[in-house]
PDB file of C-alpha atoms in Angstrom:
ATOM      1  CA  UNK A  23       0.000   0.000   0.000  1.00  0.00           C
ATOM      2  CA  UNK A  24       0.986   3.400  -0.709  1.00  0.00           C
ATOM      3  CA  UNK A  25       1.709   3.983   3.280  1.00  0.00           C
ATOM      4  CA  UNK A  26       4.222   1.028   3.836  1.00  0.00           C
ATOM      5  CA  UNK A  27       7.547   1.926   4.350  1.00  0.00           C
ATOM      6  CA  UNK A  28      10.081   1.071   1.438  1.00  0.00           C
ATOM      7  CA  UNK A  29      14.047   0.976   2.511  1.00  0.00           C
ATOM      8  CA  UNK A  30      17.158   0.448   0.142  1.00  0.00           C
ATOM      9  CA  UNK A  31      20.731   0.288   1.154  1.00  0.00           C
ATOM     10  CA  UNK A  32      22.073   4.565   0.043  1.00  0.00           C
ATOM     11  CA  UNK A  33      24.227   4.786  -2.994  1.00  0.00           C
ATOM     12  CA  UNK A  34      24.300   0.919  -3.223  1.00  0.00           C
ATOM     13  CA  UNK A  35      23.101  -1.430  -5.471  1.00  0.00           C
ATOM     14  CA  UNK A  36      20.930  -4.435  -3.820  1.00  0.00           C
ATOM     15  CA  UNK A  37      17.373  -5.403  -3.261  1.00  0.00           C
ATOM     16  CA  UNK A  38      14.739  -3.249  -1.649  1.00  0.00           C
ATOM     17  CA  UNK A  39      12.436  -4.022   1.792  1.00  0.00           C
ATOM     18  CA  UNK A  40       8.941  -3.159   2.230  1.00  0.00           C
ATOM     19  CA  UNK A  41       7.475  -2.771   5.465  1.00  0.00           C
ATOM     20  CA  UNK A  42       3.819  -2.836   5.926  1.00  0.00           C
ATOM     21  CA  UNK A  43       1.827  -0.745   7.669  1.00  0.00           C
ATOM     22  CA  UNK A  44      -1.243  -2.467   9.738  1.00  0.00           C
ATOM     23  CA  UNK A  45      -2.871   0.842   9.138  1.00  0.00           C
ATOM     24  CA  UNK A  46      -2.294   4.351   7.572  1.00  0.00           C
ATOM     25  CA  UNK A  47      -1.258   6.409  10.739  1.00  0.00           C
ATOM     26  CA  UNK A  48       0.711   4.033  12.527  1.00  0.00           C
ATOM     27  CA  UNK A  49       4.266   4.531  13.721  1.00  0.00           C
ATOM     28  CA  UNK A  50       6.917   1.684  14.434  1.00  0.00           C
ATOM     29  CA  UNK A  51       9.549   1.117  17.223  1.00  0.00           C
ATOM     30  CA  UNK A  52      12.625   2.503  16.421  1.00  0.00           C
ATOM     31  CA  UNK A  53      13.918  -1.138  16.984  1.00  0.00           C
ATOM     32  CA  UNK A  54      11.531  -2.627  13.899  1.00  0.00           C
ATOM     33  CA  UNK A  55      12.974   0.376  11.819  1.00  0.00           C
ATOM     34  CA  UNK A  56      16.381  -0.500  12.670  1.00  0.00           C
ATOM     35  CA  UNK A  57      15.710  -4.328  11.607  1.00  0.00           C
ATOM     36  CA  UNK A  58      14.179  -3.234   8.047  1.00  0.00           C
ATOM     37  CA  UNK A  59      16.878  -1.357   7.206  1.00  0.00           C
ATOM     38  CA  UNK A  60      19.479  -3.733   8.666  1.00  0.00           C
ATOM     39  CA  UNK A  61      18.040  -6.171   6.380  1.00  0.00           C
ATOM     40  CA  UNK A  62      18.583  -3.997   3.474  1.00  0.00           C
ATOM     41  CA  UNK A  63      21.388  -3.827   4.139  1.00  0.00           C
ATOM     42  CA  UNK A  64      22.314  -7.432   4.218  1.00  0.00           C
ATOM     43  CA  UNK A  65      20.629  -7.667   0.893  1.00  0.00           C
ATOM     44  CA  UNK A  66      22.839  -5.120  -0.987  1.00  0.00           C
ATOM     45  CA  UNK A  67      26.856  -5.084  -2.324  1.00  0.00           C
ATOM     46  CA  UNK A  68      27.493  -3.135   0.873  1.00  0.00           C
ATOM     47  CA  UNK A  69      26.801  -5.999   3.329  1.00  0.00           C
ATOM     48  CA  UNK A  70      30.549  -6.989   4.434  1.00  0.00           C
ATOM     49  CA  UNK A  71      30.429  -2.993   5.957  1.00  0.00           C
ATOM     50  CA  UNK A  72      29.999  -2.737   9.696  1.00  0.00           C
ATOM     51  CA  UNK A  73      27.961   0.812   8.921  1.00  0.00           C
ATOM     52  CA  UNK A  74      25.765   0.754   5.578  1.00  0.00           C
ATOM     53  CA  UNK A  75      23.563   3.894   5.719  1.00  0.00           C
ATOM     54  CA  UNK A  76      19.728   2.829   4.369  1.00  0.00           C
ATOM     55  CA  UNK A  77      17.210   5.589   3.247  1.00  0.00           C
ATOM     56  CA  UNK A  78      13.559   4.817   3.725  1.00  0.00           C
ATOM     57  CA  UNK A  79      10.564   6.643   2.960  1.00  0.00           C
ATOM     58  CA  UNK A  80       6.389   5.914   2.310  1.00  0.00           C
ATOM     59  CA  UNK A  81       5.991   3.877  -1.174  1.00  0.00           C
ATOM     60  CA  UNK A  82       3.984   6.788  -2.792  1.00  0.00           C
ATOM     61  CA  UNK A  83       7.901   8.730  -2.791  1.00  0.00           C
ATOM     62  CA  UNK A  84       8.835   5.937  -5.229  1.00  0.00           C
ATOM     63  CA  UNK A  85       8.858   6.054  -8.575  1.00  0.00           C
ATOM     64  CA  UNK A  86      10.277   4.913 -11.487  1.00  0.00           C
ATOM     65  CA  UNK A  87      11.513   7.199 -14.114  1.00  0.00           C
ATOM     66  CA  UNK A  88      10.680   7.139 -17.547  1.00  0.00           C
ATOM     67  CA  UNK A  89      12.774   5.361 -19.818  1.00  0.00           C
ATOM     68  CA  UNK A  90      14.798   4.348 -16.793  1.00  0.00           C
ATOM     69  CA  UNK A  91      16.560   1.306 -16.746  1.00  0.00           C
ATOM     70  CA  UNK A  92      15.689  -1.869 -14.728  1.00  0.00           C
ATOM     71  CA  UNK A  93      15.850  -1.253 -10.926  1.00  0.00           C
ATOM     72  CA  UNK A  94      16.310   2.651 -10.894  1.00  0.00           C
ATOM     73  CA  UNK A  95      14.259   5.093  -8.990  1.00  0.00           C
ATOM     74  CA  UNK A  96      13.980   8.022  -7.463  1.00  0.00           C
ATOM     75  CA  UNK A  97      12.597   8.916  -4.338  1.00  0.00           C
ATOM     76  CA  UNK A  98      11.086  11.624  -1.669  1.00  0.00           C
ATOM     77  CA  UNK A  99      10.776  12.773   1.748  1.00  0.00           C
ATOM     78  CA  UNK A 100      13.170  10.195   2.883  1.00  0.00           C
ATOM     79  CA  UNK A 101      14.795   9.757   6.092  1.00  0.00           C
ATOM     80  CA  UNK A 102      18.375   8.079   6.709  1.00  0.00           C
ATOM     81  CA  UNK A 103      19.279   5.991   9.141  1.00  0.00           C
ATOM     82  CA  UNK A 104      22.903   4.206   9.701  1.00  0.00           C
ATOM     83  CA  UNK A 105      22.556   0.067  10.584  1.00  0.00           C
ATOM     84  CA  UNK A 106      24.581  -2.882  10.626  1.00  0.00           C
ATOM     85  CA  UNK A 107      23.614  -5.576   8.382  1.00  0.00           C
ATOM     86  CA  UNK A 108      22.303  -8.454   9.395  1.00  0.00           C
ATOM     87  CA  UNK A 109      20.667 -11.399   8.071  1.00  0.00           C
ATOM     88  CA  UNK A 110      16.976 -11.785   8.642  1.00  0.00           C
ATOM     89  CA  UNK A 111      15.456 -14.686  10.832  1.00  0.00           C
ATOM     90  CA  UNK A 112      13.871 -17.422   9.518  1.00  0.00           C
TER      91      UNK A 112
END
C-alpha cells in the first residue's frame, strides 16, 4: 500500500524491503525500523560494511523514471538511518 515503508541500502546497489503498515497512521519502534533497514542492508553489495547507511521513505515517494533502466528510482521525503547488516530470521 501506498503507506508502507520502502528501505534500500544509500548509494548501493541491492534489493529493496517493504514494510507494511497495519494501518495508515501508525508509527513503528525505532527497533523494527532499525531491523528493516538492517536487512537492506544485508541484501545489498554493501553488506561486508559494519555501517551501511539505508534511506527509507512511504511507497507513494517511489517512482520509477521514464525510460529508466531496470531497478532505478527516485525517491522523496526520505529519512536516513545508519545500521549494521544483518541477516533476517527465519
Amino acid at each position: 500500500a501506498k503507506h508502507d515503508l520502502w528501505f534500500h541500502a544509500q548509494q548501493s546497489h541491492g534489493s529493496h524491503v517493504i514494510l507494511k503498515r497495519p494501518h495508515r497512521n501508525h508509527e513503528f519502534p525505532k527497533q523494527i525500523l532499525l531491523q528493516a533497514a538492517s536487512i537492506a542492508a544485508h541484501f545489498s553489495k554493501a553488506r561486508n560494511s559494519s555501517a551501511v547507511p539505508v534511506v527509507y521513505t512511504e511507497v507513494r515517494y517511489v517512482r520509477k523514471p521514464r525510460g529508466a533502466l531496470p531497478g532505478k528510482v527516485i525517491y522523496s521525503n526520505e529519512k536516513s538511518i545508519l545500521v549494521s547488516p544483518m541477516k533476517p530470521q527465519s
